[in-house]
XYZ file of C-alpha atoms in Angstrom:
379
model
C 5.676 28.136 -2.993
C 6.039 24.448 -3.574
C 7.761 23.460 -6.336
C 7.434 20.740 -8.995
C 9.478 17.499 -8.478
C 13.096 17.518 -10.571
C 14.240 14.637 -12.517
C 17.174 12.575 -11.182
C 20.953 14.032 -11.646
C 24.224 13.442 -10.426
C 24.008 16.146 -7.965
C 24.789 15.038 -4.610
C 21.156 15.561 -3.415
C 20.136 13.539 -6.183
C 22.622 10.698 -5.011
C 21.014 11.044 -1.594
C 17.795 10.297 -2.810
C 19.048 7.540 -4.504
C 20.143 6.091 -1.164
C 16.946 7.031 0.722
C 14.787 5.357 -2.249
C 17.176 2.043 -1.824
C 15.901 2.806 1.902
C 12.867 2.788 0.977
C 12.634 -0.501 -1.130
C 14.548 -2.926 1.400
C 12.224 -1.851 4.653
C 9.654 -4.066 4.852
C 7.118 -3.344 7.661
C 6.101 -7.599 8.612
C 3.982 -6.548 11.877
C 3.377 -10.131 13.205
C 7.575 -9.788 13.563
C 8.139 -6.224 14.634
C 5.281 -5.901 17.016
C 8.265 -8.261 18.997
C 10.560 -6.135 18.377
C 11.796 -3.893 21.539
C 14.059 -1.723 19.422
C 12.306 -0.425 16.915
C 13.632 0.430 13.166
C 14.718 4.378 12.836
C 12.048 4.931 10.066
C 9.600 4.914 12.692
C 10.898 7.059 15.261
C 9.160 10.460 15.213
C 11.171 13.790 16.293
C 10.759 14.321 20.023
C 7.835 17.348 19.212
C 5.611 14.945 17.201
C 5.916 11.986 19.579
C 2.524 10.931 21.818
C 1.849 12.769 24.927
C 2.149 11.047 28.252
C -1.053 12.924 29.035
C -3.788 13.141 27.321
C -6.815 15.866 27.464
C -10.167 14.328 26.125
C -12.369 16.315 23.691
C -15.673 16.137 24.356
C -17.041 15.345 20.412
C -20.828 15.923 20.438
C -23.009 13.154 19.549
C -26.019 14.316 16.553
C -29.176 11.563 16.981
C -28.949 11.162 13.169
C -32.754 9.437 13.028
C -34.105 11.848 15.257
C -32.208 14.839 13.045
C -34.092 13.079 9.636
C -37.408 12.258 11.141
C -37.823 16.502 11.239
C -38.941 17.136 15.403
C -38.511 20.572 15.248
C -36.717 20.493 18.498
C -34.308 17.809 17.384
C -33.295 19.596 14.268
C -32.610 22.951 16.082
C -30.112 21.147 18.744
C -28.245 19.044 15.285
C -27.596 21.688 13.643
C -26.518 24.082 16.253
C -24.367 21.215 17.635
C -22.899 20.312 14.203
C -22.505 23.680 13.510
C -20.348 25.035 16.640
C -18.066 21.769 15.937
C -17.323 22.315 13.008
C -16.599 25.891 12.897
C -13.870 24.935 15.633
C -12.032 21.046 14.548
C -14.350 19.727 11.994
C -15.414 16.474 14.351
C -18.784 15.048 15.709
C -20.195 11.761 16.134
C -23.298 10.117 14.776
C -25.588 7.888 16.736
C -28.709 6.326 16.098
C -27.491 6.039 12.487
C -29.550 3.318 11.331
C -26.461 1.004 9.967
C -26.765 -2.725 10.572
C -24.248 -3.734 13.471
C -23.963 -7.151 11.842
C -22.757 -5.583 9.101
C -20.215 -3.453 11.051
C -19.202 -6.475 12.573
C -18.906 -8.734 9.667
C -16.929 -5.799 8.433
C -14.202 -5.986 11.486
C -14.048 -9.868 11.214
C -12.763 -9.398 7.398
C -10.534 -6.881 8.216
C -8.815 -9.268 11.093
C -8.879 -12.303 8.259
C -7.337 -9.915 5.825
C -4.533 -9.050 7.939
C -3.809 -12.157 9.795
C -2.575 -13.464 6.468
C 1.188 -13.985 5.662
C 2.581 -10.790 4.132
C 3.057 -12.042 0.881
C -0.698 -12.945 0.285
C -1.446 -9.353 1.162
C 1.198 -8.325 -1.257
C -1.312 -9.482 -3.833
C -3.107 -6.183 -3.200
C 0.047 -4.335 -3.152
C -0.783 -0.719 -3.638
C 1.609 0.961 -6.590
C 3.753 4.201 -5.581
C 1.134 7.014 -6.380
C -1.927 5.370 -5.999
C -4.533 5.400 -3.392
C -5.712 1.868 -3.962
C -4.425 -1.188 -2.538
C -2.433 -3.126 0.484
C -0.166 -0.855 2.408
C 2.393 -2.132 5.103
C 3.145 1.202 6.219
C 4.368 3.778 3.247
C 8.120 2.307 3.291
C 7.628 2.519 -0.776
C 7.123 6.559 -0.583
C 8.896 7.990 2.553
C 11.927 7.474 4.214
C 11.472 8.851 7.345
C 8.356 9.517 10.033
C 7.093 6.220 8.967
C 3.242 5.327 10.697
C 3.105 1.971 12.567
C 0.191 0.600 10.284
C -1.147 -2.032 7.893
C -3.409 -0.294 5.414
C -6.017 -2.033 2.405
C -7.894 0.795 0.847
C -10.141 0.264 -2.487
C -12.708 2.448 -4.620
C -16.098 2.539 -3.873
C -18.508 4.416 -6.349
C -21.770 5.792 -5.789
C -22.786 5.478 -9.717
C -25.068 2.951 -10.435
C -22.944 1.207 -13.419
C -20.607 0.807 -10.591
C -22.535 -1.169 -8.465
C -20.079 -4.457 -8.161
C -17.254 -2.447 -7.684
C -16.000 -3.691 -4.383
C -16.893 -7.319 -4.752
C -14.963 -6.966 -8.494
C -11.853 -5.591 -6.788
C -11.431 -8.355 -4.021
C -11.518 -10.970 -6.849
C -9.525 -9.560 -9.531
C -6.797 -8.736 -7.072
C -6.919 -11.634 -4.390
C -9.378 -14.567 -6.488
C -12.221 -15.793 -6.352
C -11.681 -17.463 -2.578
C -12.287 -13.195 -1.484
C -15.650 -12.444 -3.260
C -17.620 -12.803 0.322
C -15.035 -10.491 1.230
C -16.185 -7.839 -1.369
C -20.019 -8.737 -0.586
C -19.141 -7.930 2.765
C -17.349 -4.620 1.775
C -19.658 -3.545 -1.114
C -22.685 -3.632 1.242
C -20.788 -1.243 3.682
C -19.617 1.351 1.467
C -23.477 1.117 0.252
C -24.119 1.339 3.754
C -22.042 4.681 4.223
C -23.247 6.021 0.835
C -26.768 5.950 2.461
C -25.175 7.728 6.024
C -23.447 9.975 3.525
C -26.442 11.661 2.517
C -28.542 12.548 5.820
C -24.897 14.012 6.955
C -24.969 15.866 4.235
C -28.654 17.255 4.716
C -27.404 18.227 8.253
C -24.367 20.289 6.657
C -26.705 21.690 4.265
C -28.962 23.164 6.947
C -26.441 24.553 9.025
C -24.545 26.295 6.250
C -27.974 27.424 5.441
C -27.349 26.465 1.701
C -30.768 23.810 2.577
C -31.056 20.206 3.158
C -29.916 19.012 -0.992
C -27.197 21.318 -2.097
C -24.569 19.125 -0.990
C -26.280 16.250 -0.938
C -26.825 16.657 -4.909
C -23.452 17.529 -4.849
C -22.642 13.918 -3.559
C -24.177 12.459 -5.662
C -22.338 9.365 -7.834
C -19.560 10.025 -5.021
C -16.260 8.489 -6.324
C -14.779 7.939 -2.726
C -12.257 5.686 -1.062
C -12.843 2.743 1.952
C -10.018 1.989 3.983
C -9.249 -0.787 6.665
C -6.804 0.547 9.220
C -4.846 -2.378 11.457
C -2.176 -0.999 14.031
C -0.270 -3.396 15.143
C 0.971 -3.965 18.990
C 4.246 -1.741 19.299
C 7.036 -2.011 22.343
C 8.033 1.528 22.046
C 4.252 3.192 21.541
C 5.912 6.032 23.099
C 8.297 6.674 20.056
C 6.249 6.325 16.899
C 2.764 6.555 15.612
C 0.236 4.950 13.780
C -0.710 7.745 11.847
C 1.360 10.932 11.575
C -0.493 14.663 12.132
C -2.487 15.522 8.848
C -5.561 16.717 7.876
C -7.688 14.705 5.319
C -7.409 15.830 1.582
C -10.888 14.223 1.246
C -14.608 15.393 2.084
C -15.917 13.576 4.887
C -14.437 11.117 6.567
C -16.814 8.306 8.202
C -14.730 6.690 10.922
C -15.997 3.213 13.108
C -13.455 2.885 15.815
C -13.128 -0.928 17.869
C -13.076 0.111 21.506
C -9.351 -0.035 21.799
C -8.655 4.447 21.399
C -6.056 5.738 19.323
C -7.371 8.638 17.767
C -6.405 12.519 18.873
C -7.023 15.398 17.633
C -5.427 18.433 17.771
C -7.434 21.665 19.465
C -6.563 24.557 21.087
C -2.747 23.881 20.483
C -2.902 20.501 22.230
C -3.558 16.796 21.533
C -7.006 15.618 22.536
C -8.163 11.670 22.842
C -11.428 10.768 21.277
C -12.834 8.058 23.112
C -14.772 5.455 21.363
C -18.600 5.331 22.486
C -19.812 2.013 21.054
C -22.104 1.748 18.409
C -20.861 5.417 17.392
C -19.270 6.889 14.073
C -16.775 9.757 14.294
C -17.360 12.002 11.626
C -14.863 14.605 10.493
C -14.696 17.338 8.049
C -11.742 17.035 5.136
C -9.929 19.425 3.114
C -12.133 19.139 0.210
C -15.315 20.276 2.068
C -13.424 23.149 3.712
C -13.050 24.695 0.569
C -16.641 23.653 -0.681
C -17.563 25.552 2.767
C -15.311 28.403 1.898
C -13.542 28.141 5.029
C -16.286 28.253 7.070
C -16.160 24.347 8.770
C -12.769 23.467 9.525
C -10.635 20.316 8.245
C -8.585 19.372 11.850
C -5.292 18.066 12.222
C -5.289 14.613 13.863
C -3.623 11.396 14.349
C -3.061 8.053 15.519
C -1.533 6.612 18.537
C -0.494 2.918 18.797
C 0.087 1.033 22.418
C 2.213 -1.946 23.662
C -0.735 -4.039 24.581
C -3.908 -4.855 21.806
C -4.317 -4.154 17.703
C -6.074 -1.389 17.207
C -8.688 -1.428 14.147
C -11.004 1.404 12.602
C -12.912 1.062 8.985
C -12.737 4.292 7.294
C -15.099 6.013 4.666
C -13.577 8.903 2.842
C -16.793 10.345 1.098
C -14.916 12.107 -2.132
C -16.944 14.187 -5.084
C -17.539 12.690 -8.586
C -14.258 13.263 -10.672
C -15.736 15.530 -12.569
C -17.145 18.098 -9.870
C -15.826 21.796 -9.721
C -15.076 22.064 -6.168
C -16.468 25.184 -5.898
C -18.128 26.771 -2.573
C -22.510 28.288 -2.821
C -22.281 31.992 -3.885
C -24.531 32.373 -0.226
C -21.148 31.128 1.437
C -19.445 34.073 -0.213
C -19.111 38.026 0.629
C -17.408 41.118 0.732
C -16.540 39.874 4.430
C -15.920 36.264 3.894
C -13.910 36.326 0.455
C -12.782 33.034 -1.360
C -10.202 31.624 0.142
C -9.512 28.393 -2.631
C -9.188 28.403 -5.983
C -11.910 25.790 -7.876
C -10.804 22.573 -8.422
C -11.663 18.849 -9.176
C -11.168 15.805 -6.302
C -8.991 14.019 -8.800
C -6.322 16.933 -9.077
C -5.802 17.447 -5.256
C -5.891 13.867 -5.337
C -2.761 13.810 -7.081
C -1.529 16.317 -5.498
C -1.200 14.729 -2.389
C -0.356 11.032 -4.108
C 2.268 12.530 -5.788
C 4.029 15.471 -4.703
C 3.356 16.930 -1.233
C 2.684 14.432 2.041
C -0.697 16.069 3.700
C -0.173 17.798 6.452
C -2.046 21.036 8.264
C -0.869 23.138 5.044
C -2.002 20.750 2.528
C -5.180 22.715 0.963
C -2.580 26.106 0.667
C 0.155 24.103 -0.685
C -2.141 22.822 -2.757
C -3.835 26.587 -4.101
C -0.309 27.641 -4.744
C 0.997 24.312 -6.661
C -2.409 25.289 -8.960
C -1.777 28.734 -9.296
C 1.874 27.973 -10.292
C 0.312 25.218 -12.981
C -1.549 28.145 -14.440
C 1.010 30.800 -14.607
């Protein structure tokens, strides 16, 4: 049972914490300095059973023709959904092609991200993101952990599927950086439109092979509040002793993933680490924790990470499709029996949102950690 955060005594935990926070506050993660740097700081180092694997199994991740899947060949449809279907009841991951996004647009959408984070730290500080939100610029988490930190530069911001939101991106970029960014947020507002639109023939593919039909969770989508994130991983001389993401699995829906070609990302099957490979022109799709309960279980939310090397900057632009705030996560009564039971309690995007924010750093056990923190708020 996980239990509530304490407030602050004189107790010699509390005096440790103290130290840890003052930790905390005078890291600063500069990458165009540390990715120098042949002795790392300590905060990265991961324990010896979390480190990267010298070797490294591929999974094969099987690719769904998403415009053949929506343009209804009976033959075409069959092979999606079986193929969606047999992922993710095992890891939750598959890979879109023929998705019908503009590759100018995906590549206008990398050459922000490198002019973002090519700047001098304390421009990106502009977008700093606050201690318990998910919004903002990120140079690493050395504001909320201590330890286990991820060799990354992270700028993450809103995106909103409702139509009075419609300038949200482009607003954010020049209320929090100026005016000289609002290409930037043209750029970014017309890829999270972009996803939005993926979003929902995804969704008609999960619909049909959870047999719930092609606009159950497409509806459910609908005026999405979800999050965009720009991932940067800098060079590292000791690749072999951090990472660039720790294990977790996503607290979020979906997540929409365009890799560059550089590889990074693993995921873990069969009690070992598996590579992804990037196949160009490709999105890497994965289930989160959030549709695992909205599937009862059924489709599977994958632990996974991110490995950084000694040699080029990894990139990847990441979607995380999230439900309206107000939206009982809630699974179809068809997706629930005598013989497949609930399994999560029903609750709203913004509250495991929180959850994971503010008390608990997501991990494989995040969704059960998360049903017991809820059934301890009720009791």
């Amino acid at each position: 049972m996980l239990a509530m955060p304490m407030p602050p005594s004189n107790h010699p935990s509390s005096l440790n914490q103290t130290k840890h926070e003052n930790e905390r506050t005078s890291l600063v993660f500069d990458a165009p300095v540390l990715q120098y740097e042949s002795n790392i700081p300590p905060q990265f180092i991961w324990p010896d059973n979390e480190k990267p694997c010298p070797e490294r199994l591929e999974l094969l991740v099987p690719p769904i023709d998403l415009k053949g899947f929506l343009t209804g060949d009976a033959s075409v449809v069959s092979e999606a959904i079986r193929t969606v279907d047999e992922a993710c009841r095992k890891h939750g991951f598959f890979l879109i092609v023929n998705h019908g996004v503009d590759f100018q647009l995906i590549a206008k959408a990398h050459e922000y991200m490198d002019a973002f984070f090519s700047m001098k730290l304390a421009e990106k500080q502009r977008a700093q993101r606050k201690v318990g939100d998910s919004c903002g610029y990120a140079n690493s988490f050395t504001g909320r952990f201590s330890s286990k930190l991820p060799w990354k530069e992270t700028l993450s911001f809103r995106s909103c599927a409702d139509s009075q939101c419609s300038t949200i991106v482009k607003d954010y970029f020049v209320n929090v950086m100026g005016e000289d960014f609002a290409e930037f947020g043209k750029v970014y507002q017309e890829y999270v439109e972009a996803m939005n639109n993926l979003t929902n023939g995804i969704m008609e593919l999960l619909g049909l092979s959870l047999g719930v039909g092609r606009e159950y969770f497409k509806e459910f989508f609908e005026g999405n509040d979800s999050i965009m994130r720009l991932n940067y991983y800098p060079i590292c001389q000791k690749p072999d002793l951090t990472l660039g993401t720790g294990p977790h699995c996503d607290p979020t829906s979906l997540t929409i993933l365009h890799q560059d070609q550089v590889g990074g990302l693993e995921v873990f099957v069969d009690e070992k680490w598996h590579a992804i490979t990037p196949i160009l022109d490709s999105f890497v799709i994965n289930v989160g924790d959030t549709f695992m309960a909205l599937s009862n279980g059924i489709y599977k939310s994958c632990l996974h990470r991110a490995v950084v090397n000694n040699k080029t900057v990894r990139k990847s632009l990441a979607f995380f499709l999230c439900p309206n705030k107000d939206k009982v996560v809630t699974p179809p009564t068809s997706l629930v029996d005598t013989e497949t039971p609930r399994l999560y309690p029903d609750f709203t995007w913004p509250s495991l949102l929180e959850f994971t924010q503010k008390h608990y750093r997501a991990d494989i056990r995040t969704l059960d950690a998360f049903s017991d923190w809820i059934s301890q708020k009720s009791n």
